[in-house]
XYZ file of C-alpha atoms in Angstrom:
689
model
C -120.485 -58.973 -81.537
C -121.967 -57.101 -83.951
C -125.629 -58.259 -85.880
C -125.361 -58.854 -89.068
C -126.675 -57.316 -91.780
C -128.470 -59.218 -93.268
C -132.249 -60.254 -93.048
C -132.875 -64.051 -92.135
C -133.872 -66.436 -94.044
C -137.699 -67.154 -93.384
C -136.790 -71.355 -93.661
C -134.769 -71.170 -90.982
C -135.111 -72.568 -87.444
C -134.677 -69.254 -84.870
C -133.724 -71.125 -82.252
C -130.710 -72.357 -83.948
C -129.530 -68.701 -85.455
C -130.866 -66.327 -83.028
C -129.806 -62.369 -83.604
C -126.710 -61.300 -82.025
C -127.114 -57.890 -80.566
C -123.897 -55.644 -79.366
C -124.565 -53.730 -76.193
C -121.414 -52.213 -75.107
C -122.180 -48.190 -75.331
C -119.894 -46.226 -78.487
C -116.349 -45.624 -76.344
C -115.760 -41.785 -75.927
C -113.568 -39.733 -77.410
C -110.454 -38.690 -75.789
C -110.131 -35.177 -75.186
C -106.042 -35.046 -74.664
C -105.853 -36.964 -77.714
C -107.438 -33.334 -79.347
C -104.989 -31.188 -77.740
C -102.538 -29.069 -79.899
C -99.349 -31.558 -77.944
C -100.530 -34.922 -78.988
C -100.910 -33.466 -82.301
C -97.329 -32.627 -82.896
C -96.618 -35.795 -81.090
C -98.269 -37.906 -83.506
C -97.179 -35.798 -87.006
C -93.713 -35.914 -85.514
C -93.477 -40.505 -85.121
C -95.069 -40.129 -88.484
C -93.849 -38.115 -90.608
C -90.400 -37.537 -88.535
C -88.834 -33.826 -87.417
C -90.569 -30.961 -88.813
C -87.554 -30.575 -91.120
C -88.680 -32.773 -94.281
C -92.316 -32.197 -93.441
C -93.101 -30.115 -96.895
C -95.482 -28.694 -99.373
C -94.680 -31.042 -102.075
C -94.356 -34.069 -99.427
C -97.715 -33.418 -97.651
C -99.540 -33.442 -101.355
C -97.113 -36.952 -102.889
C -98.776 -38.526 -99.859
C -102.674 -37.209 -100.337
C -102.825 -38.814 -103.942
C -100.949 -41.776 -102.756
C -103.492 -42.314 -99.813
C -106.278 -41.579 -102.804
C -104.865 -44.038 -105.217
C -104.787 -47.043 -102.698
C -108.370 -46.336 -101.542
C -109.365 -46.295 -105.451
C -108.173 -49.493 -106.301
C -109.114 -51.174 -103.273
C -112.654 -50.798 -104.151
C -111.769 -51.475 -107.273
C -110.337 -55.439 -105.908
C -113.857 -55.290 -103.855
C -116.010 -54.576 -107.191
C -114.284 -57.285 -109.016
C -114.787 -59.659 -106.813
C -118.087 -58.645 -106.219
C -119.170 -59.444 -109.827
C -117.992 -63.048 -109.634
C -120.271 -64.221 -107.496
C -118.834 -65.651 -104.819
C -120.515 -65.110 -101.395
C -118.823 -63.810 -98.351
C -119.230 -63.540 -95.242
C -119.016 -59.915 -93.923
C -119.015 -60.579 -90.292
C -115.769 -62.159 -90.723
C -114.274 -59.496 -92.711
C -114.437 -57.419 -89.831
C -113.513 -59.287 -87.238
C -110.226 -60.328 -89.449
C -109.759 -56.252 -90.500
C -110.331 -55.854 -86.469
C -107.917 -58.475 -86.118
C -105.145 -57.514 -88.385
C -105.316 -53.430 -87.128
C -104.558 -54.816 -83.217
C -101.883 -56.832 -84.225
C -100.116 -54.519 -86.433
C -101.233 -51.675 -82.512
C -99.484 -54.122 -80.606
C -96.640 -54.237 -83.042
C -95.905 -51.054 -82.985
C -96.214 -49.864 -79.414
C -94.064 -52.345 -78.584
C -91.087 -51.542 -81.044
C -91.395 -47.621 -79.642
C -91.400 -48.703 -76.269
C -87.694 -50.366 -76.779
C -86.371 -47.243 -78.878
C -87.426 -45.089 -76.146
C -86.085 -46.991 -73.193
C -82.870 -47.365 -75.384
C -82.912 -44.069 -76.486
C -82.925 -43.333 -72.070
C -80.682 -45.481 -71.582
C -78.001 -43.704 -73.865
C -78.814 -40.261 -72.698
C -78.284 -41.351 -69.133
C -74.775 -43.444 -69.781
C -73.624 -39.999 -71.619
C -75.143 -37.377 -68.968
C -73.248 -39.633 -66.149
C -69.904 -39.431 -68.433
C -69.954 -35.490 -68.459
C -71.182 -35.299 -64.858
C -67.287 -38.063 -64.102
C -65.823 -35.787 -66.457
C -66.638 -32.242 -64.901
C -66.202 -33.564 -61.368
C -62.621 -34.783 -62.235
C -61.835 -31.555 -63.697
C -63.334 -29.730 -60.545
C -61.004 -31.760 -58.148
C -57.968 -31.122 -60.018
C -57.868 -27.846 -61.166
C -59.649 -27.052 -56.880
C -56.843 -29.378 -55.653
C -54.430 -27.444 -58.261
C -55.687 -23.580 -56.674
C -54.723 -24.907 -52.792
C -51.156 -25.181 -54.084
C -51.485 -21.257 -53.516
C -51.601 -19.061 -50.369
C -54.380 -17.100 -51.746
C -56.478 -18.925 -53.077
C -56.028 -22.158 -51.173
C -59.327 -21.252 -48.558
C -62.010 -21.317 -51.422
C -61.013 -24.039 -53.788
C -61.269 -26.709 -50.343
C -64.704 -25.871 -50.411
C -64.926 -27.721 -54.299
C -62.994 -30.686 -53.143
C -64.883 -33.538 -53.009
C -64.464 -35.612 -49.642
C -63.190 -38.494 -51.784
C -59.934 -36.457 -52.851
C -59.865 -34.370 -49.325
C -59.501 -38.189 -48.082
C -56.770 -39.290 -50.294
C -54.798 -36.739 -51.425
C -53.183 -34.166 -49.259
C -53.987 -29.974 -50.055
C -51.311 -28.855 -51.953
C -49.996 -32.337 -54.270
C -50.077 -30.549 -57.482
C -48.867 -27.175 -58.213
C -47.482 -25.162 -61.529
C -45.104 -23.504 -63.137
C -44.046 -21.480 -65.739
C -42.117 -23.879 -68.320
C -40.548 -21.127 -70.307
C -40.085 -17.724 -70.729
C -41.632 -15.166 -73.301
C -39.686 -15.216 -76.005
C -37.468 -11.563 -75.930
C -36.699 -9.075 -78.168
C -34.613 -9.509 -80.411
C -33.663 -5.428 -81.381
C -31.475 -3.814 -77.613
C -32.178 -0.791 -78.250
C -36.344 -1.415 -78.210
C -35.101 -3.387 -75.320
C -33.440 -0.986 -73.397
C -36.512 2.332 -74.417
C -39.218 -0.762 -72.679
C -36.772 -0.776 -69.678
C -36.943 2.728 -69.406
C -41.023 3.320 -70.031
C -41.137 0.553 -67.243
C -38.789 2.586 -64.617
C -40.761 5.995 -65.922
C -44.058 4.293 -64.892
C -42.097 2.975 -61.743
C -41.579 6.124 -60.899
C -44.664 7.860 -61.320
C -46.665 5.208 -59.197
C -44.161 5.669 -56.446
C -43.537 9.614 -56.407
C -48.200 9.704 -56.513
C -48.308 6.867 -54.018
C -45.681 8.975 -52.437
C -47.406 12.286 -51.961
C -50.368 10.583 -52.208
C -48.881 9.334 -48.052
C -48.073 12.922 -47.530
C -51.553 14.321 -47.773
C -53.066 11.687 -45.796
C -50.681 12.798 -43.125
C -51.355 15.998 -43.271
C -54.746 15.637 -43.060
C -54.284 13.525 -40.802
C -52.336 15.232 -38.467
C -54.862 18.539 -39.223
C -57.876 16.119 -38.418
C -55.929 15.262 -34.910
C -54.809 18.495 -34.720
C -59.096 19.805 -34.350
C -59.933 16.734 -32.451
C -57.733 17.605 -29.561
C -59.405 21.450 -30.349
C -62.930 20.176 -29.595
C -61.865 17.461 -26.713
C -59.885 19.413 -24.940
C -62.645 22.328 -24.868
C -65.211 19.341 -24.239
C -63.358 18.541 -20.817
C -63.142 21.980 -19.934
C -67.304 22.136 -19.856
C -67.179 19.512 -17.853
C -64.644 20.560 -15.270
C -66.608 23.579 -15.416
C -69.249 21.538 -13.102
C -71.980 21.246 -16.624
C -73.213 17.772 -17.344
C -72.025 16.662 -20.212
C -74.124 13.641 -22.128
C -75.536 12.046 -25.592
C -78.271 13.673 -27.369
C -80.826 11.232 -27.427
C -81.923 10.914 -31.269
C -78.431 11.751 -33.326
C -75.631 8.901 -32.698
C -72.214 9.358 -32.014
C -72.970 13.471 -31.003
C -72.370 15.189 -27.936
C -74.645 17.777 -25.624
C -74.324 19.952 -22.377
C -77.440 19.967 -20.515
C -77.176 23.711 -19.059
C -81.076 23.845 -17.980
C -82.703 23.141 -14.362
C -84.102 19.760 -14.249
C -86.781 20.718 -11.491
C -88.157 23.818 -13.862
C -91.444 23.089 -15.888
C -91.711 20.514 -17.553
C -91.805 22.233 -21.350
C -88.254 24.483 -20.275
C -86.592 21.432 -18.418
C -86.781 19.481 -21.569
C -85.822 22.392 -23.753
C -82.386 22.866 -21.778
C -80.142 19.808 -23.514
C -77.519 21.419 -26.566
C -75.693 19.623 -28.933
C -71.678 20.999 -29.051
C -71.185 20.420 -32.139
C -67.537 20.805 -34.512
C -66.541 23.467 -36.345
C -64.574 23.776 -38.757
C -61.251 24.788 -37.422
C -62.058 22.016 -34.674
C -63.776 24.422 -32.043
C -66.927 23.515 -30.084
C -70.221 25.452 -31.421
C -73.282 25.220 -28.834
C -76.686 24.519 -31.625
C -79.559 25.385 -29.747
C -81.174 24.629 -32.768
C -84.818 26.478 -33.018
C -84.493 28.435 -29.671
C -84.763 32.634 -29.686
C -81.601 33.817 -31.807
C -81.087 36.729 -29.065
C -80.677 35.823 -25.117
C -83.433 37.755 -23.302
C -84.018 38.513 -19.381
C -86.031 40.083 -16.990
C -86.258 43.846 -17.272
C -87.876 46.010 -14.230
C -89.008 49.433 -14.796
C -90.682 52.342 -13.045
C -93.005 54.575 -14.146
C -94.170 57.697 -13.045
C -96.578 59.843 -15.435
C -95.791 57.642 -17.808
C -91.804 58.289 -18.257
C -89.700 56.173 -17.259
C -87.442 57.396 -14.113
C -85.712 54.231 -13.430
C -84.679 50.824 -14.615
C -82.830 47.145 -13.365
C -80.112 46.222 -15.628
C -79.273 43.494 -18.123
C -76.041 44.123 -19.313
C -73.567 41.126 -18.401
C -71.374 42.201 -20.895
C -68.493 42.879 -18.149
C -68.879 39.306 -15.965
C -68.624 37.679 -19.401
C -65.955 39.934 -20.560
C -63.929 37.040 -19.543
C -65.406 33.986 -20.187
C -64.058 31.514 -22.989
C -66.799 31.627 -25.922
C -68.357 28.182 -25.198
C -68.716 29.064 -21.572
C -70.351 31.856 -22.246
C -72.365 31.120 -24.692
C -73.915 27.858 -22.632
C -74.248 31.071 -19.884
C -76.657 33.096 -22.157
C -78.426 29.824 -23.191
C -79.133 29.067 -19.538
C -79.984 32.587 -18.399
C -82.048 33.101 -21.106
C -83.863 29.934 -20.386
C -84.322 30.888 -16.959
C -85.254 33.888 -17.090
C -87.959 33.200 -19.970
C -89.559 30.290 -17.445
C -89.719 33.621 -15.221
C -91.532 35.220 -17.165
C -93.697 33.091 -17.990
C -94.805 32.013 -14.627
C -95.544 35.764 -13.657
C -97.744 35.905 -16.355
C -99.771 32.815 -15.205
C -99.556 34.582 -11.072
C -100.336 38.408 -12.536
C -103.858 36.655 -14.092
C -105.431 35.704 -11.226
C -104.232 39.576 -9.404
C -106.728 41.452 -11.183
C -108.497 41.783 -7.756
C -105.660 43.727 -6.611
C -104.927 46.478 -9.619
C -102.488 44.499 -11.789
C -102.902 44.102 -15.254
C -101.190 41.945 -18.478
C -100.929 44.245 -21.527
C -98.940 42.470 -24.017
C -96.380 40.775 -22.415
C -95.714 43.159 -20.413
C -96.844 42.858 -16.307
C -98.174 46.610 -14.688
C -97.942 46.601 -11.197
C -99.914 50.533 -9.534
C -97.974 51.863 -6.686
C -98.937 54.869 -4.604
C -98.647 58.863 -6.435
C -98.878 57.811 -9.697
C -96.763 55.399 -9.966
C -96.150 52.081 -11.796
C -94.036 48.964 -12.532
C -93.568 47.094 -15.376
C -91.788 44.555 -15.864
C -91.236 42.522 -19.308
C -88.976 40.022 -21.318
C -86.134 42.224 -23.107
C -83.545 41.259 -25.703
C -80.302 41.654 -23.669
C -78.409 42.056 -27.660
C -80.691 45.713 -27.785
C -79.476 46.636 -24.543
C -80.394 50.240 -23.617
C -79.248 50.633 -20.645
C -76.073 53.172 -21.218
C -78.344 54.785 -24.176
C -79.949 58.010 -22.442
C -83.736 58.626 -23.668
C -84.399 61.584 -22.701
C -82.900 64.892 -20.816
C -86.195 65.253 -19.081
C -86.769 61.227 -18.616
C -83.520 60.294 -17.305
C -82.794 63.240 -15.354
C -85.294 62.780 -12.477
C -83.635 58.899 -12.643
C -82.744 58.806 -9.309
C -79.926 56.188 -7.999
C -82.587 54.764 -4.673
C -85.034 53.852 -7.220
C -82.656 51.999 -9.754
C -81.189 50.728 -6.480
C -85.236 49.301 -6.145
C -84.977 48.504 -9.204
C -82.461 45.381 -9.459
C -83.583 44.815 -5.436
C -86.356 43.968 -7.146
C -85.235 41.891 -10.662
C -83.259 39.601 -7.691
C -85.574 38.796 -5.469
C -88.416 37.694 -8.571
C -84.864 35.464 -9.787
C -84.619 34.192 -5.608
C -88.188 33.375 -5.809
C -87.808 31.041 -8.938
C -85.051 29.841 -7.849
C -86.682 28.967 -4.631
C -89.641 27.419 -6.436
C -87.127 24.553 -7.805
C -86.076 23.814 -4.351
C -89.777 23.555 -3.722
C -89.837 21.068 -6.466
C -87.360 18.853 -6.088
C -88.831 18.555 -2.388
C -92.307 18.311 -3.024
C -90.757 15.214 -5.654
C -88.592 13.511 -3.074
C -90.997 12.761 -0.187
C -94.236 10.181 -0.293
C -96.027 10.822 -3.740
C -100.038 10.879 -2.823
C -102.299 8.077 -3.599
C -103.442 7.639 -7.481
C -106.213 9.176 -8.147
C -107.742 9.430 -11.722
C -107.313 13.729 -11.826
C -104.354 15.212 -12.640
C -103.176 17.212 -10.103
C -103.138 20.654 -11.773
C -100.153 22.419 -12.224
C -99.152 24.498 -9.342
C -98.467 28.271 -9.429
C -95.572 29.666 -7.966
C -96.156 32.786 -5.527
C -93.555 35.749 -6.613
C -95.807 38.534 -6.956
C -97.687 37.497 -4.156
C -94.756 38.439 -1.488
C -93.693 41.292 -3.841
C -97.090 42.958 -3.844
C -97.550 42.357 0.112
C -94.726 44.609 0.423
C -95.116 46.789 -2.217
C -98.587 48.115 -0.778
C -96.665 47.283 2.944
C -93.923 50.184 1.985
C -97.010 52.801 0.597
C -99.427 52.211 3.444
C -96.468 52.860 6.048
C -94.966 55.759 4.894
C -99.256 56.881 4.452
C -98.892 56.087 8.313
C -95.754 57.702 9.185
C -96.975 60.849 7.076
C -100.481 61.050 8.587
C -98.543 61.319 12.215
C -96.238 63.434 10.902
C -99.886 65.673 10.194
C -101.080 64.489 13.580
C -97.823 65.671 15.711
C -97.696 68.939 12.950
C -101.490 69.670 14.286
C -100.610 69.037 18.741
C -97.823 70.823 18.300
C -99.560 73.959 16.843
C -101.928 73.766 19.596
C -99.002 73.516 22.296
C -100.258 70.097 23.143
C -97.516 67.592 23.707
C -97.835 64.350 21.944
C -94.312 63.045 21.319
C -93.456 59.461 18.847
C -90.798 57.295 19.954
C -87.620 57.735 17.959
C -87.651 54.446 17.191
C -91.272 54.313 16.886
C -91.105 52.530 14.129
C -90.003 48.776 14.794
C -87.586 47.074 11.717
C -89.656 43.877 12.530
C -87.972 41.967 9.166
C -84.700 44.396 9.236
C -83.900 42.555 13.248
C -84.712 39.102 11.308
C -82.775 39.626 8.807
C -79.550 40.520 10.833
C -80.354 37.618 13.259
C -80.364 35.378 10.716
C -76.945 36.338 8.743
C -75.255 36.759 12.769
C -76.716 32.621 12.537
C -74.018 30.089 12.437
C -76.521 27.974 9.416
C -77.251 30.204 7.222
C -79.881 29.704 4.646
C -81.500 30.978 1.613
C -84.887 28.972 2.603
C -84.625 30.713 5.899
C -84.979 33.577 4.147
C -87.161 33.979 1.828
C -89.863 31.849 4.378
C -89.082 35.412 5.593
C -89.359 36.985 3.162
C -92.854 35.178 1.922
C -94.596 35.681 5.904
C -96.553 39.085 5.757
C -95.278 42.128 6.161
C -95.494 43.981 9.936
C -94.041 47.047 11.194
C -95.807 48.928 14.535
C -95.280 51.942 15.372
C -95.530 53.851 18.521
C -97.126 57.376 19.608
C -97.201 58.954 23.674
C -100.558 60.863 23.766
C -100.454 63.962 25.051
C -101.308 63.014 28.451
C -97.829 60.811 29.413
C -99.970 58.163 30.923
C -100.457 56.290 28.056
C -99.133 54.727 24.400
C -100.851 54.137 21.420
C -99.102 51.275 19.382
C -100.489 51.338 15.891
C -99.568 47.725 14.091
C -99.629 47.015 10.548
C -99.797 43.747 8.930
C -100.327 43.395 5.383
C -101.852 39.621 4.375
C -102.928 38.552 0.580
C -105.989 40.705 0.677
C -103.780 43.994 1.317
C -102.509 45.819 4.387
C -104.406 45.302 8.308
C -103.935 48.002 10.344
C -104.429 47.074 14.492
C -104.696 49.687 17.414
C -103.274 49.201 20.557
C -103.753 51.045 23.301
C -101.731 50.573 26.863
C -100.253 52.353 29.837
C -97.147 53.646 29.574
C -95.553 51.249 32.903
C -96.654 48.290 31.817
C -94.585 48.765 28.217
C -91.919 49.852 29.559
C -91.821 46.204 32.146
C -92.010 44.873 27.806
C -89.856 45.877 26.511
C -87.376 45.353 29.235
C -88.922 42.084 28.684
C -88.165 41.793 25.171
C -84.308 43.750 25.204
C -82.032 41.320 23.349
C -84.221 38.564 22.037
C -85.211 38.297 18.493
C -87.852 40.501 16.795
C -91.224 39.173 16.070
C -94.463 39.948 14.740
C -96.548 39.960 17.989
C -99.746 37.889 17.167
C -101.413 39.578 20.267
C -101.110 43.307 22.639
C -102.459 43.909 25.465
C -105.443 46.170 25.573
C -107.727 46.721 22.381
C -107.228 46.363 19.322
C -109.098 47.049 16.240
C -109.151 45.707 12.389
C -109.069 48.759 10.543
C -108.345 49.772 7.015
C -106.526 53.250 6.967
C -109.763 55.781 6.457
C -111.166 54.188 9.875
C -107.604 54.129 10.948
C -106.918 57.217 10.261
C -110.618 58.655 12.135
C -109.306 56.148 15.233
C -106.126 57.641 15.960
C -107.960 60.645 16.077
C -110.387 60.209 18.287
C -107.975 58.612 21.051
C -106.211 61.661 20.903
C -109.427 63.871 21.421
C -110.150 61.353 24.150
C -106.734 61.929 25.664
C -107.006 65.633 24.990
C -111.004 65.291 26.567
C -109.350 63.745 30.203
C -106.507 65.905 29.629
C -108.445 68.809 30.687
C -111.025 67.524 33.276
C -107.897 66.182 35.248
C -106.560 69.964 34.770
C -107.199 71.607 38.219
C -106.535 75.054 36.209
C -109.023 74.711 34.241
C -112.176 74.169 36.147
C -113.634 71.827 33.178
C -115.337 68.930 34.373
C -115.678 65.465 31.520
C -119.417 65.115 30.741
C -119.836 63.300 27.574
C -116.128 61.528 26.983
C -116.524 60.307 23.226
C -118.878 63.438 22.579
C -115.547 65.086 23.700
C -118.010 67.265 25.942
C -116.882 69.251 29.158
C -118.906 71.612 31.598
C -118.553 73.804 34.237
C -120.657 74.642 36.991
C -121.057 78.400 38.229
C -123.787 78.195 40.223
C -127.183 77.026 41.168
C -128.927 79.477 38.928
C -126.613 79.902 35.864
C -126.765 77.370 33.230
C -123.805 74.943 33.106
C -121.191 76.280 30.064
C -119.766 73.543 27.727
C -116.393 73.551 25.725
C -116.224 70.900 22.921
C -112.890 69.129 21.885
C -112.922 67.693 18.066
C -109.901 66.177 16.322
C -111.111 65.200 12.535
C -109.756 65.272 8.624
C -109.400 69.281 9.008
C -107.739 69.541 12.022
C -108.761 70.192 16.516
C -110.678 72.074 17.620
C -112.440 74.360 20.612
C -116.604 74.908 20.346
C -117.530 76.798 23.420
C -121.190 78.816 23.477
C -120.525 82.564 23.848
C -123.600 83.258 25.822
C -123.373 83.523 29.518
C -127.030 85.040 31.356
C -128.732 85.255 28.071
C -131.528 83.560 27.144
C -131.480 82.783 23.620
C -127.027 82.639 23.004
C -125.451 84.560 20.987
C -123.402 81.775 19.106
C -120.744 79.688 19.465
C -116.988 80.559 19.043
C -114.715 77.976 16.937
C -110.866 77.656 17.478
C -108.995 75.450 15.430
C -105.303 74.808 16.022
C -102.603 77.341 14.463
C -105.750 80.318 13.050
C -108.303 82.135 15.401
C -110.061 84.220 16.535
C -107.811 87.582 17.658
C -104.266 88.221 17.820
C -104.408 86.857 21.573
C -105.042 83.881 21.782
C -103.516 83.207 18.618
C -100.151 82.965 21.306
C -102.457 80.636 23.153
C -102.107 76.909 23.087
C -105.343 74.453 23.612
C -104.976 73.900 27.331
C -104.619 77.978 28.154
C -107.140 78.806 25.585
C -109.497 76.253 27.695
C -108.177 77.541 30.874
C -109.184 81.505 29.685
C -112.589 80.139 28.447
C -113.324 78.954 32.235
C -111.948 81.801 33.557
C -114.194 83.953 31.042
C -118.202 82.660 31.746
C -116.476 82.783 35.901
C -116.461 86.451 35.369
C -119.492 87.151 33.268
C -121.773 84.764 36.149
C -119.787 87.203 38.862
């Protein structure tokens, strides 16, 4: 209810005509009515399609609207001038009711139109869907009659048609052929053209088939050749397997499963087929040229002997693939061998071994050296002389020694692989946080032991020969047994070869043991003999000397005859652990003691032993005469006698010295040590008389 716009009458009763005030809030504006979509829909509802909306029509509507507004204003003015009172509130109510009625009528009419249009559209859509489904069923049922389209067509047939009509019910055929050309010549020409195209197509197909047959035949030959060579590799004992990471590729495992990890993983090469069908060994990024261990012996900086690495004679009768596999296996074996030798050589600097670049140098006695390095087999100089001076001095024995040393090192690496296999097959140790260190194979140590032992034995033989030569000059009999150098290692190896069960492990075990050698020397007295034992350990040669009586030695030799010769751990008699110089001095001292005892026991000489270890003998001539002395000495210069040249004088004239091989006069040079001692004793006796 809206309030009245006229002021109330003063005479009216206020209780009858109260003031009416509307308490409703002004309705908020709808934001959706300001949107472009709403405006477009409103314009379309009022004016129809946008095609009918033109500028002229809009201007005409504006003019009509302004004219109607002016007419309505004029009518209101005329009514006001007539003086008839009217109620404005009633007029407002009438306007509102008329507007509401018109709006409701328009809404109901538009809703009916929308429903009617919707029903029409749905009817048309349903009709179109039915017609499309019928057409699809018809075409699908028609396609089921053809064998090459029946399967796809079954998927598009409706279930109703499938249940009421069998598949392939509808078929089609051509009722009328296309009209043929009237001209017979043109038709014959077309037939010849068609025949030519057919013949050309058949010739092309025949050529394609013949080409494919030829390619297939050549492929079969290549495949047969490839698999024949792969089968030959398998028959020779090589392991053929798949290459990891390459699907459909075969490989051959030529490495050693017990080698170091970096060499074990590299022992696999792919077998690839070449253009002619042969097998190519793909080694990847490995060294293209095979290498092998070279042993050279140098004397004074010049090469006097070398080991051979030329295997062309042994590989001449092999097939190319087998030769390639063997070369790859030998190359990785030799590379691992040199690597292990380098690792071991770094810990042998205290024994004189040094590494110069990629060469290992082992010093020997007499300004000689052994050089070990990895050399290429392709650049082989086994038959190329380096010069007349160097190769002219090369001896056969040293060449055999170089070959033997190279073979021994290879056998030791193979034995190290066997040791790895045994260690891996045994029960594993307890798991610890610390990773076990990589074990170093002992290969240079046994070789060094034998080389140093050989040099020590040669030096001892030379010393014994020089000592016996000095004693021979002094006419003192001291002999060395013909078999004084006991070949312990040779006898043990001979016994191993005669045994029924021959094992490389036993051979290597004997070789890795400390070498032992013994020399027997019969002293000048003949009642005793001296045994010199040489045993070479990791720290170098160790010498022991034992002094025994000849009777006990003969019994021991008879007891040990026919038995396996082993290095004795302990012998009878006194033993001393000495070095080379101390051994030489001790041998000379024992010889001096034996000579002194021999002179003292000789009744004809007349000498008595006064101080044994000092080599002093004395002779008592009379009670009032001073005792005369004779000194026996055996040093690095030689064997010597010294005696006092004074007989009765208070001051001696001096000491006379005699050495073996040299004398004071020609007459004494023909005398030996024993006769000279007797002569000196007689001279002292003559002077005292």
